[in-house]
Amino acid sequence: MEKTRIPSQPLKKIALSCSGGGYRATSFHLGTMSYLNKLQFQGKPLLENVEMLSTVSGGTITGVVYALLKKDKRNFGEIFNFLLDKLETLDLVKTGIEKLNPDQDLKNPDKTKNLINAFAEEYDAHFTNGKVMQDLAGIGSSHLKEVVFNSTEFKNAINFRFKNPDTSGYAGNFRARISKKQLQEIKLSDVMAASSCFPAGFEPMLWPDDFVHEDAVNLKILKDKNNAQAISPIGIMDGGIYDNQGIESILNYQKDNELPYFDLVIISDVASPSIKAYKPLEKKDKTGFRQFTLKGLREKFAAICKRINYIFSGLLLFLLLLPFSWSYSNNIGTGFCLGLSVMVLLLILSKFLLLRQIKKTESYLTGKITEVIPPFYQEKIKALKIEELSVHRLEPLLINRLRSLGTLLLNVFLKVVRSLNYNRLYDDNRYEYRRISTLIKDLTRKDLRKKETKTDENQPRQATVNPGFLSGNYDSVVGKNIEKVVDEASGFGTTLWFTDQQKVGKLLEKLVAAGQLTMCYNMIRYLEKLIFTPENGFSDLTIDVQTDIRKLYKDCKEDWLHFKQDPAFLYNQGRRNQH
């Protein structure tokens, strides 16, 4: 088998994928791009060699803002600070939820009034200012030739892509295509919302219904039930459900070529490859409320209701009979007793109506649950005397199923899909010298040790060549300053906000810095692999290209030493230059 060799022009044509992960992803990827922009290669920022950008979920926020402002000829410093200012000041959850109040309406009456569409309008107001996909037409005049914002559609369970309208091929997917005229009308804020619409946090967006707006003539046709071109709504959700790294869109680009189109694929990823173990509910003693059974609660409730009936009936009888002691004469006492009698009678009636409504609701809910259970299983479930099971027994039956379902969806399923997409890149020998993965946990003490010993099967394989610069123990290579930053950054959850405490703790700064310094570390490892791996074709490159790569390697090593001293030096430099 012929040995894989490096591209003839390493680093010339780059594809960058930005994973999902809420504000953690948005901030980390901004750091990744920031460091690529700092590196000078062959007389220009290395970021300007990125020809394709593929983003998912939180990464799409960064991707859309970057592509839109780049099309508007804004420099990187302006883009960097625009996005940081928004991340620092916006509480999307608060403003989004406020739009759901009864006294407020969405600005776009065509949208369903729900949380994800409220977020879409917030994205429009603060990030994209009414711009549509057509505003990305001609982006090829910048360094970007292709931008793909990924989501997942729920009819065919595959990727659903939004692409710049002057690109080749089609948007959507091969089973649900978006024509060029339709694509041009889609608001970029709706693209951001669809891509970041993660399960449980949001409900699905509906294609095309929730994408229609006042100026969308061609999208309105798709929604018009009286038009022959109308289509049934399709649920659209987070791109991370299908491909949380956006790798597939890159691998499919000109995939029929004998060699990959891109000289380098960079995967910026904030998802952890490790899977949290399933933990069943701890066994509890059968005491307190855990002793109750559904049957026992029904009996207690019935007994209480019966007692209330006796009390109300006795009180009503007493109030009606008491005026006989003064011959029901027309006085204050008679009026008081009759008034209280009416109140007690209303209470009895209200109790009766309330119980009847509770029974109707219980019957309705039972019917709805029964509808989704196949008759075969309904018949088997009858053998279980649920009403006689105590809370002590029912609690683990319910909680453990929910926990296992959460583990399946959020860990096993998504991590397996993640592995499959990584494997497409890392099992293809053609990409041996054409790939870098920069993961948010790469430089934590635990994960770096796994990477060096290669004990984690889910961790993408890295360069093994190390001439000495990154050799040594964790404290000498990484150090306490970087360790503190990457530990805090990787521990941040998947949210779309920063708490006041996190703002005081400069978490946004640490997330961006983590992206910058992790990209630096992995670029060093990649360049070492290019320069020092024997017989890989490096010596066959032109002297100029070899010199450029060695200079880039030298710059990266100097930056790493600077990061070890001050992990936020590049972040602070970017903020000072703008402010």
Coordinates of C-alpha atoms in Angstrom, one line a residue, residues 142-362:
S142 CA -14.0 37.1 0.3
H143 CA -11.9 34.1 1.4
L144 CA -15.1 32.0 2.0
K145 CA -16.3 30.1 -1.0
E146 CA -18.9 27.9 0.8
V147 CA -20.8 28.4 4.1
V148 CA -23.1 25.6 5.4
F149 CA -25.3 26.0 8.4
N150 CA -26.5 22.6 9.5
S151 CA -29.8 21.5 11.1
T152 CA -31.7 18.2 11.2
E153 CA -35.1 17.5 9.7
F154 CA -37.6 15.1 11.4
K155 CA -39.3 13.6 8.3
N156 CA -36.4 11.8 6.9
A157 CA -34.1 12.0 9.9
I158 CA -31.1 13.5 8.0
N159 CA -29.1 16.7 7.7
F160 CA -31.0 19.8 6.5
R161 CA -28.5 22.4 5.2
F162 CA -28.7 26.1 4.6
K163 CA -26.0 27.2 2.1
N164 CA -24.9 30.5 0.6
P165 CA -27.2 31.0 -2.5
D166 CA -24.5 31.3 -5.1
T167 CA -23.0 27.9 -4.2
S168 CA -23.3 24.8 -6.4
G169 CA -25.8 22.1 -5.6
Y170 CA -29.0 22.5 -3.6
A171 CA -29.9 23.5 0.0
G172 CA -32.0 21.4 2.3
N173 CA -31.4 17.8 1.4
F174 CA -32.0 15.5 -1.5
R175 CA -35.5 14.5 -0.2
A176 CA -36.6 18.0 0.8
R177 CA -34.9 20.5 -1.5
I178 CA -34.9 24.2 -1.1
S179 CA -34.8 26.1 -4.5
K180 CA -32.5 29.0 -5.0
K181 CA -35.5 31.5 -5.0
Q182 CA -36.8 30.1 -1.7
L183 CA -33.3 30.0 -0.1
Q184 CA -32.6 33.6 -0.9
E185 CA -35.7 34.7 1.1
I186 CA -34.8 32.8 4.3
K187 CA -33.9 35.0 7.2
L188 CA -30.5 34.4 8.7
S189 CA -32.0 34.7 12.2
D190 CA -34.3 31.7 11.3
V191 CA -31.3 29.7 10.1
M192 CA -29.5 30.4 13.5
A193 CA -32.6 29.4 15.4
A194 CA -33.2 26.2 13.3
S195 CA -29.6 25.1 13.7
S196 CA -29.5 25.8 17.5
C197 CA -33.0 24.4 18.3
F198 CA -31.8 21.7 20.7
P199 CA -34.2 19.0 22.0
A200 CA -36.0 19.5 25.4
G201 CA -34.9 23.2 25.4
F202 CA -37.0 24.1 22.4
E203 CA -39.8 22.7 20.2
P204 CA -39.1 22.1 16.5
M205 CA -39.3 24.9 13.9
L206 CA -41.6 24.1 11.1
W207 CA -40.4 24.2 7.5
P208 CA -41.6 26.2 5.6
D209 CA -44.3 27.7 7.9
D210 CA -42.1 29.3 10.5
F211 CA -39.7 30.7 7.9
V212 CA -42.3 32.7 6.1
H213 CA -42.2 36.5 6.5
E214 CA -43.7 39.6 4.9
D215 CA -41.2 39.7 2.0
A216 CA -40.9 36.0 1.4
V217 CA -43.0 35.6 -1.8
N218 CA -41.7 32.2 -2.7
L219 CA -41.9 30.8 0.8
K220 CA -45.5 31.9 1.1
I221 CA -46.3 29.7 -1.9
L222 CA -45.0 26.7 0.0
K223 CA -47.3 27.4 2.9
D224 CA -50.4 28.3 0.9
K225 CA -52.6 25.2 1.1
N226 CA -54.5 26.3 -2.0
N227 CA -51.4 26.3 -4.1
A228 CA -50.3 23.1 -5.9
Q229 CA -46.7 23.7 -4.8
A230 CA -47.6 23.8 -1.1
I231 CA -45.9 21.2 1.1
S232 CA -46.7 19.7 4.5
P233 CA -44.7 21.2 7.4
I234 CA -41.5 19.4 8.4
G235 CA -40.0 19.7 11.8
I236 CA -36.5 21.2 11.9
M237 CA -34.2 21.0 14.9
D238 CA -30.6 21.2 16.1
G239 CA -28.0 20.1 13.6
G240 CA -26.2 18.3 16.4
I241 CA -28.8 15.6 16.4
Y242 CA -27.5 14.3 13.1
D243 CA -23.9 15.7 13.0
N244 CA -22.8 17.8 15.9
Q245 CA -19.5 18.7 14.3
G246 CA -20.6 19.6 10.8
I247 CA -18.0 17.2 9.4
E248 CA -20.3 15.5 6.8
S249 CA -20.9 18.7 4.9
I250 CA -17.2 19.2 4.5
L251 CA -16.5 15.6 3.5
N252 CA -19.2 15.7 0.9
Y253 CA -17.7 18.8 -0.8
Q254 CA -16.5 17.7 -4.2
K255 CA -16.3 14.2 -2.8
D256 CA -15.9 12.5 -6.2
N257 CA -12.3 13.8 -6.5
E258 CA -9.5 11.3 -6.2
L259 CA -7.8 13.4 -3.5
P260 CA -9.7 15.5 -1.0
Y261 CA -10.4 19.0 -2.2
F262 CA -9.2 20.6 1.1
D263 CA -5.6 20.6 2.1
L264 CA -6.6 20.9 5.7
V265 CA -9.8 20.2 7.7
I266 CA -10.0 21.8 11.2
I267 CA -12.6 20.6 13.6
S268 CA -13.3 23.0 16.4
D269 CA -15.4 21.0 18.9
V270 CA -16.7 21.6 22.4
A271 CA -18.5 18.3 22.9
S272 CA -16.8 15.8 25.2
P273 CA -16.0 12.4 23.6
S274 CA -16.5 10.6 27.0
I275 CA -19.8 9.1 28.0
K276 CA -21.1 9.6 31.5
A277 CA -22.0 6.2 33.1
Y278 CA -25.6 5.5 33.8
K279 CA -26.4 5.7 37.5
P280 CA -29.6 4.2 38.8
L281 CA -31.6 5.9 41.6
E282 CA -30.2 5.2 45.0
K283 CA -32.3 2.8 47.0
K284 CA -34.6 4.6 49.5
D285 CA -36.2 3.4 52.7
K286 CA -39.9 2.7 52.6
T287 CA -40.8 5.5 54.9
G288 CA -42.8 8.7 54.8
F289 CA -44.6 9.4 51.5
R290 CA -42.9 6.4 49.9
Q291 CA -45.2 4.1 51.8
F292 CA -48.3 5.4 49.9
T293 CA -49.8 3.5 47.0
L294 CA -52.1 4.9 44.3
K295 CA -54.9 2.8 45.7
G296 CA -54.2 4.0 49.2
L297 CA -54.1 7.7 48.1
R298 CA -57.4 7.2 46.3
E299 CA -59.0 5.7 49.5
K300 CA -57.5 8.5 51.6
F301 CA -58.8 11.1 49.2
A302 CA -62.2 9.5 49.1
A303 CA -62.3 9.4 52.9
I304 CA -61.3 13.1 53.1
C305 CA -64.0 14.0 50.6
K306 CA -66.6 12.0 52.5
R307 CA -65.6 13.8 55.7
I308 CA -65.9 17.1 54.0
N309 CA -69.3 16.1 52.7
Y310 CA -70.4 15.3 56.3
I311 CA -69.0 18.6 57.6
F312 CA -70.6 20.7 54.8
S313 CA -74.0 18.9 55.1
G314 CA -74.1 19.3 58.9
L315 CA -73.1 22.9 58.7
L316 CA -75.8 23.5 56.0
L317 CA -78.4 21.8 58.1
F318 CA -77.4 23.7 61.2
L319 CA -77.6 27.1 59.4
L320 CA -81.0 26.3 57.9
L321 CA -82.5 25.0 61.2
L322 CA -81.0 27.7 63.5
P323 CA -83.5 30.5 62.5
F324 CA -86.3 28.3 63.7
S325 CA -85.3 29.2 67.2
W326 CA -86.6 32.7 66.6
S327 CA -89.4 31.6 64.2
Y328 CA -87.5 32.7 61.1
S329 CA -88.3 36.4 61.9
N330 CA -87.0 39.0 59.5
N331 CA -83.8 40.0 61.4
I332 CA -80.0 40.1 61.0
G333 CA -79.6 36.6 62.4
T334 CA -81.9 35.0 59.8
G335 CA -80.2 36.9 57.0
F336 CA -76.7 35.9 58.2
C337 CA -77.7 32.2 58.5
L338 CA -79.3 32.2 55.0
G339 CA -76.3 34.0 53.5
L340 CA -73.9 31.4 55.0
S341 CA -76.1 28.6 53.8
V342 CA -75.9 29.9 50.2
M343 CA -72.1 30.1 50.5
V344 CA -71.9 26.5 51.9
L345 CA -74.2 25.3 49.1
L346 CA -71.9 27.0 46.5
L347 CA -68.9 25.3 48.1
I348 CA -70.6 21.9 47.9
L349 CA -71.5 22.5 44.2
S350 CA -67.9 23.8 43.5
K351 CA -66.5 20.6 45.1
F352 CA -68.7 18.4 43.0
L353 CA -67.8 20.2 39.7
L354 CA -64.1 20.2 40.6
L355 CA -64.1 16.4 41.3
R356 CA -66.0 15.8 38.1
Q357 CA -63.4 17.9 36.1
I358 CA -60.6 16.0 37.8
K359 CA -62.1 12.7 36.7
K360 CA -62.6 13.9 33.2
T361 CA -59.0 15.2 33.0
E362 CA -57.8 11.9 34.4

